[in-house]
Amino acid sequence: MNFDVLPSPAYVVDETLLRKNLEILQHVKQETGCKILLAQKGFSMFYFYPLMREYLDGTTASGSFEARLGYEEFGGETHIFSPAFTKQEIETVLPMVEHIVFNTPTQLKQYKPLIESSGKRIEIGLRVNPEFSTQASEHAIYDPSAKFSRLGTTLSHFDERILSDLDGLHFHTLCQQNSDDLEKTVAVFEEKFGRYLHGMKWVNFGGGHHITRADYDIDRLIRVINRIKKTYDVQVYLEPGEAVALNTGFLVATVIDINFNEMNIAILDTSASCHMPDVLEMPYRPEVIGAGLPNEKAYTYRFGGPTCLAGDIIGDYSFDKPLTIGDRVVFTDMAHYSMVKNNTFNGMPLPTIAAFTQEGEAVIVKQFGYADFKERLS
Ligand SMILES: Cc1ncc(COP(=O)(O)O)c(C=O)c1O
């Protein structure tokens, strides 16, 4: 990959790496007959939707804009879930989706007449909350089973009067997890909600499955899906976002100044706050090609963005040689939850979006300018 031919900063996604992930997901589909949807909240680079459509069954959306993107650019099945829909949102998405998952029986009852009056056959699901956390407690903001969670209906609030309206159940409790956590979650889900699943068409295991990570236990995932399909005679859906794009993208940046305050500080033309907000939100330290941990190599630098935020720090990295102004820096694993979350705080320009084709050619997919900043503001 020749990163030097790209403008800076730029997100670049590699087609070969993306296909590799999609082939792993296809294997799961082939071994189970399950359906896999792209969770667009994690990765919505629709330049690649035609390619992804060769492998996946459709998309899931978190709101009407994502639903429209999936419907127009991806095709296949279009699902939507929101913690709370407005009437206008339901009216907008009705022509685009064929699966709606509600968060509460109240929302389902509220919009059932509207859906029926549209004359369109919509499959309706309810998101349930198994109240079973498998995530480390420091990840509470990513844990839909955390105490007081608003995400999903708990067993004590499951209103059996809506059973005849339901085609399926949905749960989503995982984040970057392996299939052992899924297996434990499914056991609790079954204990609480399994009796309702008999007679339904499908169950959706949500996202958070790190299926394309090297140590992911795919055989266990296949066993869990096949057992549920057999026990309840239902279709199983998975809706990963991150696993689709995991390790397929890079963020190319440039050193624009180097200064010193008790340590070397390199200021880049990219920002944690604007271009990779999960670095601060999660938080985590992204990897940089050719760099080591602080002090592992001879020259250590703290990478920061050019915004006013004192905490716009990407991380500390060491190199064999001193960095100089103009050097390229390439962050790895930057396809998912980056483009979809970026912003123009401080008037920061948005990175170019690029692709490497299977032949190794660099394609500039989209460049952004002042208008993209201005148009959002008034
Ligand atoms: C309901 C739902 N489905 C799917 C996903 C995708 O999760 P991931 O990108 O971790 O696979 C999320 C992520 O928050 C979600 O909330």
Coordinates of C-alpha atoms and ligand atoms in Angstrom, one line a residue:
M1 CA 0.0 0.0 0.0
N2 CA 1.5 3.3 -1.0
F3 CA 0.1 5.8 1.4
D4 CA 2.2 8.6 0.0
V5 CA 0.0 9.0 -3.0
L6 CA -3.0 10.0 -0.8
P7 CA -3.8 13.6 0.4
S8 CA -3.5 14.2 4.1
P9 CA -5.4 13.6 6.2
A10 CA -7.3 10.7 4.6
Y11 CA -9.2 7.6 5.6
V12 CA -8.4 4.8 3.2
V13 CA -10.1 1.5 3.2
D14 CA -8.5 -1.5 1.5
E15 CA -10.8 -3.7 -0.7
T16 CA -8.8 -6.8 -0.3
L17 CA -8.9 -6.6 3.5
L18 CA -12.6 -5.8 3.4
R19 CA -13.3 -8.9 1.2
K20 CA -11.3 -11.0 3.6
N21 CA -13.7 -10.0 6.5
L22 CA -16.7 -10.5 4.3
E23 CA -15.6 -14.0 3.4
I24 CA -15.4 -14.9 7.1
L25 CA -18.9 -13.6 7.5
Q26 CA -20.0 -15.6 4.4
H27 CA -18.6 -18.7 6.0
V28 CA -20.8 -18.2 9.1
K29 CA -23.8 -17.8 6.8
Q30 CA -23.0 -20.9 4.8
E31 CA -22.6 -23.0 8.0
T32 CA -25.7 -21.8 9.6
G33 CA -28.1 -20.3 7.1
C34 CA -28.3 -17.2 9.3
K35 CA -28.6 -13.7 7.8
I36 CA -26.1 -11.0 8.4
L37 CA -26.8 -7.3 8.1
L38 CA -24.4 -4.4 8.1
A39 CA -24.9 -2.1 11.1
Q40 CA -24.4 1.1 9.3
K41 CA -23.8 3.0 12.5
G42 CA -20.3 1.4 12.5
F43 CA -19.4 1.7 8.9
S44 CA -21.3 3.5 6.2
M45 CA -18.8 4.0 3.4
F46 CA -21.4 3.4 0.7
Y47 CA -18.8 3.3 -2.0
F48 CA -18.3 -0.3 -0.9
Y49 CA -22.0 -1.2 -0.5
P50 CA -22.2 -3.0 -3.9
L51 CA -19.2 -5.1 -2.9
M52 CA -20.7 -5.8 0.6
R53 CA -24.0 -6.7 -1.0
E54 CA -22.3 -9.7 -2.6
Y55 CA -21.9 -11.2 0.8
L56 CA -24.4 -9.7 3.2
D57 CA -28.2 -9.7 3.3
G58 CA -28.9 -6.1 3.9
T59 CA -28.5 -3.3 6.4
T60 CA -29.8 -2.2 9.8
A61 CA -30.3 1.5 10.6
S62 CA -30.5 3.5 13.8
G63 CA -32.6 6.3 12.2
S64 CA -34.3 7.4 9.0
F65 CA -31.2 8.7 7.3
E66 CA -29.3 5.4 7.8
A67 CA -32.4 3.5 6.7
R68 CA -32.6 5.6 3.5
L69 CA -28.9 5.1 2.8
G70 CA -29.2 1.4 3.2
Y71 CA -32.4 1.3 1.1
E72 CA -31.0 3.4 -1.7
E73 CA -27.4 2.2 -1.8
F74 CA -27.3 -1.3 -0.4
G75 CA -30.6 -3.0 -1.1
G76 CA -31.6 -6.3 0.3
E77 CA -33.3 -6.3 3.6
T78 CA -33.5 -2.9 5.5
H79 CA -34.1 -3.1 9.2
I80 CA -34.4 -0.3 11.7
F81 CA -34.2 0.0 15.5
S82 CA -34.4 3.1 17.6
P83 CA -34.7 3.5 21.4
A84 CA -37.7 5.7 20.6
F85 CA -39.2 6.5 17.2
T86 CA -41.2 9.7 16.5
K87 CA -44.3 9.4 14.4
Q88 CA -42.6 11.3 11.6
E89 CA -39.7 8.9 11.6
I90 CA -42.0 5.9 11.3
E91 CA -43.9 7.6 8.4
T92 CA -40.6 8.4 6.7
V93 CA -39.1 4.9 6.9
L94 CA -42.2 2.9 6.1
P95 CA -41.6 2.9 2.3
M96 CA -37.9 1.9 2.9
V97 CA -37.9 -0.8 5.5
E98 CA -39.5 -4.2 6.0
H99 CA -38.4 -4.8 9.5
I100 CA -39.0 -2.5 12.5
V101 CA -37.7 -3.3 15.9
F102 CA -39.3 -1.4 18.8
N103 CA -37.7 -0.8 22.1
T104 CA -40.8 -1.0 24.2
P105 CA -44.3 -2.5 24.0
T106 CA -45.6 1.1 24.3
Q107 CA -44.0 2.2 21.1
L108 CA -45.2 -0.9 19.3
K109 CA -48.8 -0.3 20.4
Q110 CA -48.5 3.4 19.5
Y111 CA -47.3 2.8 15.9
K112 CA -49.1 -0.5 15.1
P113 CA -52.2 1.3 13.6
L114 CA -49.9 3.5 11.5
I115 CA -48.0 0.5 10.1
E116 CA -51.3 -1.4 9.4
S117 CA -52.8 1.6 7.6
S118 CA -49.8 1.8 5.3
G119 CA -50.9 -1.5 3.8
K120 CA -47.2 -2.7 3.7
R121 CA -46.3 -6.0 5.4
I122 CA -43.8 -5.0 8.0
E123 CA -42.1 -7.6 10.3
I124 CA -42.2 -6.3 13.8
G125 CA -39.7 -7.1 16.5
L126 CA -39.1 -6.1 20.1
R127 CA -35.7 -5.4 21.6
V128 CA -35.4 -7.2 24.9
N129 CA -32.9 -6.6 27.6
P130 CA -31.7 -9.9 29.2
E131 CA -30.1 -7.8 32.0
F132 CA -26.9 -9.8 31.7
S133 CA -23.6 -7.9 31.5
T134 CA -20.6 -9.6 30.1
Q135 CA -18.5 -6.5 29.6
A136 CA -15.8 -5.1 31.9
S137 CA -17.4 -2.5 34.3
E138 CA -15.2 0.3 32.9
H139 CA -17.0 -0.2 29.6
A140 CA -20.4 0.7 31.1
I141 CA -21.1 3.3 28.4
Y142 CA -21.0 0.5 25.9
D143 CA -23.1 -1.9 28.0
P144 CA -26.8 -2.0 27.2
S145 CA -27.3 -4.4 30.1
A146 CA -25.9 -1.9 32.6
K147 CA -28.1 -0.8 35.5
F148 CA -30.9 1.5 34.6
S149 CA -30.3 0.9 30.8
R150 CA -32.9 2.4 28.5
L151 CA -32.1 -0.1 25.8
G152 CA -34.5 -3.0 25.5
T153 CA -37.5 -4.2 27.4
T154 CA -36.7 -6.2 30.6
L155 CA -38.6 -9.3 31.4
S156 CA -40.7 -7.6 34.1
H157 CA -41.9 -5.1 31.5
F158 CA -42.6 -7.6 28.8
D159 CA -46.3 -7.2 28.0
E160 CA -47.6 -10.6 26.8
R161 CA -50.5 -8.9 25.1
I162 CA -48.2 -7.8 22.2
L163 CA -47.1 -11.4 21.5
S164 CA -49.4 -11.8 18.5
D165 CA -48.0 -8.6 17.0
L166 CA -44.4 -9.9 17.1
D167 CA -42.5 -11.6 14.3
G168 CA -39.2 -11.6 16.2
L169 CA -37.1 -10.7 19.2
H170 CA -33.9 -8.7 19.2
F171 CA -31.2 -8.3 21.8
H172 CA -27.9 -6.4 21.6
T173 CA -25.6 -6.5 24.7
L174 CA -22.1 -7.2 23.3
C175 CA -19.2 -4.9 22.3
Q176 CA -16.0 -6.3 20.7
Q177 CA -16.7 -9.6 22.3
N178 CA -16.0 -13.3 21.6
S179 CA -18.6 -16.0 21.1
D180 CA -18.2 -17.4 24.7
D181 CA -19.9 -14.2 25.9
L182 CA -22.6 -14.6 23.2
E183 CA -23.2 -18.2 24.3
K184 CA -23.6 -17.1 28.0
T185 CA -25.9 -14.3 26.9
V186 CA -28.0 -16.5 24.7
A187 CA -28.5 -18.9 27.7
V188 CA -29.9 -16.1 29.8
F189 CA -31.9 -14.8 26.9
E190 CA -33.5 -18.2 26.5
E191 CA -34.2 -18.6 30.2
K192 CA -36.1 -15.3 30.3
F193 CA -37.6 -15.0 26.8
G194 CA -37.2 -18.4 25.1
R195 CA -40.8 -19.4 25.8
Y196 CA -41.9 -16.4 23.7
L197 CA -39.7 -17.3 20.7
H198 CA -41.6 -20.4 19.8
G199 CA -43.9 -19.5 17.0
M200 CA -41.9 -16.4 16.0
K201 CA -40.0 -16.0 12.7
W202 CA -36.7 -14.7 13.9
V203 CA -34.3 -13.7 16.6
N204 CA -31.7 -11.0 16.1
F205 CA -28.5 -11.4 18.2
G206 CA -27.5 -7.7 17.6
G207 CA -23.9 -6.6 17.0
G208 CA -20.7 -6.5 19.1
H209 CA -19.5 -9.9 17.7
H210 CA -15.8 -9.5 16.9
I211 CA -16.1 -12.3 14.3
T212 CA -13.3 -11.2 12.1
R213 CA -10.7 -10.9 14.9
A214 CA -8.0 -13.5 14.7
D215 CA -8.9 -15.2 18.1
Y216 CA -12.6 -15.2 17.6
D217 CA -14.1 -18.6 18.1
I218 CA -16.2 -18.9 14.9
D219 CA -17.1 -22.6 15.5
R220 CA -18.7 -21.7 18.8
L221 CA -20.7 -19.0 17.1
I222 CA -21.9 -21.5 14.5
R223 CA -22.9 -24.0 17.2
V224 CA -24.9 -21.4 19.1
I225 CA -26.7 -20.2 15.9
N226 CA -27.5 -23.7 14.8
R227 CA -28.8 -24.8 18.2
I228 CA -31.1 -21.8 18.4
K229 CA -32.4 -22.3 14.9
K230 CA -33.2 -25.9 15.7
T231 CA -34.7 -25.4 19.1
Y232 CA -37.1 -22.6 18.1
D233 CA -37.4 -23.1 14.4
V234 CA -36.4 -19.4 13.8
Q235 CA -34.2 -17.5 11.4
V236 CA -31.2 -16.0 13.2
Y237 CA -29.9 -12.5 12.3
L238 CA -26.6 -11.0 13.2
E239 CA -26.0 -7.2 12.7
P240 CA -22.3 -6.5 13.1
G241 CA -20.8 -3.1 12.3
E242 CA -17.3 -3.3 13.6
A243 CA -16.6 -6.9 12.5
V244 CA -17.4 -6.0 8.9
A245 CA -14.7 -3.3 8.7
L246 CA -12.3 -4.5 11.4
N247 CA -8.6 -3.9 10.4
T248 CA -9.5 -2.8 6.9
G249 CA -8.9 0.9 7.1
F250 CA -6.2 3.5 7.9
L251 CA -6.0 7.2 8.7
V252 CA -3.1 8.8 6.9
A253 CA -1.9 12.0 8.6
T254 CA 1.1 14.3 8.5
V255 CA 3.4 15.9 11.1
I256 CA 2.8 19.6 10.9
D257 CA 4.9 20.8 13.9
I258 CA 7.1 19.4 16.6
N259 CA 7.5 21.0 20.0
F260 CA 8.7 20.1 23.4
N261 CA 7.3 20.4 26.9
E262 CA 9.2 17.9 29.0
M263 CA 8.7 15.5 26.2
N264 CA 8.6 15.5 22.4
I265 CA 5.2 16.5 21.0
A266 CA 4.2 16.1 17.4
I267 CA 1.2 18.0 16.2
L268 CA -0.6 16.3 13.3
D269 CA -3.1 17.5 10.7
T270 CA -5.6 15.0 12.2
S271 CA -7.4 15.2 15.5
A272 CA -8.6 12.6 18.0
S273 CA -11.5 14.7 18.9
C274 CA -12.6 15.3 15.2
H275 CA -11.5 12.4 13.2
M276 CA -11.2 9.4 15.6
P277 CA -13.5 10.4 18.6
D278 CA -13.5 6.8 19.9
V279 CA -9.9 7.3 20.9
L280 CA -11.2 9.7 23.5
E281 CA -14.6 8.2 24.1
M282 CA -13.7 4.6 24.5
P283 CA -10.8 5.4 25.2
Y284 CA -8.0 3.5 23.4
R285 CA -4.6 4.1 21.7
P286 CA -4.7 3.4 18.0
E287 CA -1.7 1.6 16.5
V288 CA 0.7 3.5 14.1
I289 CA 2.6 1.6 11.4
G290 CA 6.3 1.4 12.3
A291 CA 5.9 2.8 15.8
G292 CA 6.4 1.2 19.2
L293 CA 5.2 1.8 22.7
P294 CA 6.6 4.9 24.4
N295 CA 10.3 4.4 25.0
E296 CA 10.4 1.0 23.2
K297 CA 12.3 2.7 20.4
A298 CA 14.8 5.6 20.6
Y299 CA 12.5 8.6 20.0
T300 CA 9.2 9.0 21.8
Y301 CA 6.5 11.5 20.8
R302 CA 3.1 12.4 22.0
F303 CA 0.7 12.9 19.1
G304 CA -1.8 15.6 19.4
G305 CA -4.3 17.3 17.1
P306 CA -4.4 21.0 16.1
T307 CA -7.7 21.8 17.9
C308 CA -8.0 23.9 21.1
L309 CA -8.9 20.9 23.2
A310 CA -6.0 20.2 25.7
G311 CA -7.1 16.6 25.7
D312 CA -6.9 16.2 21.9
I313 CA -4.2 13.6 22.4
I314 CA -4.0 10.5 20.2
G315 CA -1.3 8.7 22.2
D316 CA 2.4 8.3 22.8
Y317 CA 4.6 6.5 20.2
S318 CA 8.3 5.7 19.7
F319 CA 10.3 5.6 16.5
D320 CA 13.8 4.4 15.5
K321 CA 14.6 7.8 13.9
P322 CA 13.5 11.3 14.9
L323 CA 10.3 12.6 13.3
T324 CA 10.5 15.6 11.0
I325 CA 7.9 18.1 9.9
G326 CA 6.2 16.6 6.8
D327 CA 6.5 13.0 7.8
R328 CA 3.6 10.7 7.2
V329 CA 2.0 8.9 10.1
V330 CA -0.5 6.0 9.4
F331 CA -3.0 4.9 12.0
T332 CA -4.4 1.4 11.6
D333 CA -7.9 0.0 12.0
M334 CA -9.6 3.3 11.2
A335 CA -12.5 2.2 9.0
H336 CA -15.2 1.6 11.6
Y337 CA -16.6 4.2 14.0
S338 CA -14.4 6.9 12.5
M339 CA -16.0 8.3 9.3
V340 CA -19.4 7.9 10.9
K341 CA -18.5 9.9 14.0
N342 CA -16.2 12.6 12.7
N343 CA -17.0 16.3 13.1
T344 CA -15.6 19.7 12.2
F345 CA -15.1 21.1 15.7
N346 CA -12.7 24.2 15.5
G347 CA -13.4 24.2 11.8
M348 CA -11.2 21.2 11.3
P349 CA -11.4 19.9 7.7
L350 CA -12.8 16.4 7.2
P351 CA -10.3 13.8 6.0
T352 CA -10.5 12.7 2.4
I353 CA -12.2 9.3 1.9
A354 CA -10.1 6.9 -0.3
A355 CA -10.0 3.3 -1.3
F356 CA -7.3 0.9 -2.3
T357 CA -8.6 -1.4 -5.0
Q358 CA -7.8 -5.1 -5.2
E359 CA -5.2 -4.2 -7.8
G360 CA -3.5 -1.8 -5.3
E361 CA -4.7 1.3 -7.0
A362 CA -5.6 4.3 -4.8
V363 CA -9.0 5.8 -5.6
I364 CA -10.0 9.2 -4.1
V365 CA -13.7 8.6 -3.3
K366 CA -14.6 11.9 -1.7
Q367 CA -12.9 15.2 -0.7
F368 CA -14.4 17.7 1.6
G369 CA -14.1 21.5 1.9
Y370 CA -15.3 24.6 3.5
A371 CA -18.9 24.1 2.3
D372 CA -19.2 20.9 4.3
F373 CA -18.2 22.8 7.4
K374 CA -20.4 25.8 6.7
E375 CA -23.6 24.0 5.6
R376 CA -24.0 22.3 9.0
L377 CA -24.0 25.6 10.9
S378 CA -26.8 27.7 9.6
Ligands
LIG1 C1 -28.6 -2.4 18.1 C2 -27.3 -2.5 17.6 N1 -27.0 -3.3 16.6 C3 -25.7 -3.5 16.1 C4 -24.7 -2.7 16.6 C5 -23.3 -2.8 16.0 O1 -22.4 -3.2 16.9 P1 -20.9 -3.5 16.5 O2 -20.4 -2.4 15.6 O3 -20.1 -3.4 17.8 O4 -20.9 -4.8 15.9 C6 -24.9 -1.8 17.6 C7 -23.8 -0.9 18.2 O5 -24.0 -0.1 19.0 C8 -26.2 -1.6 18.2 O6 -26.5 -0.7 19.1

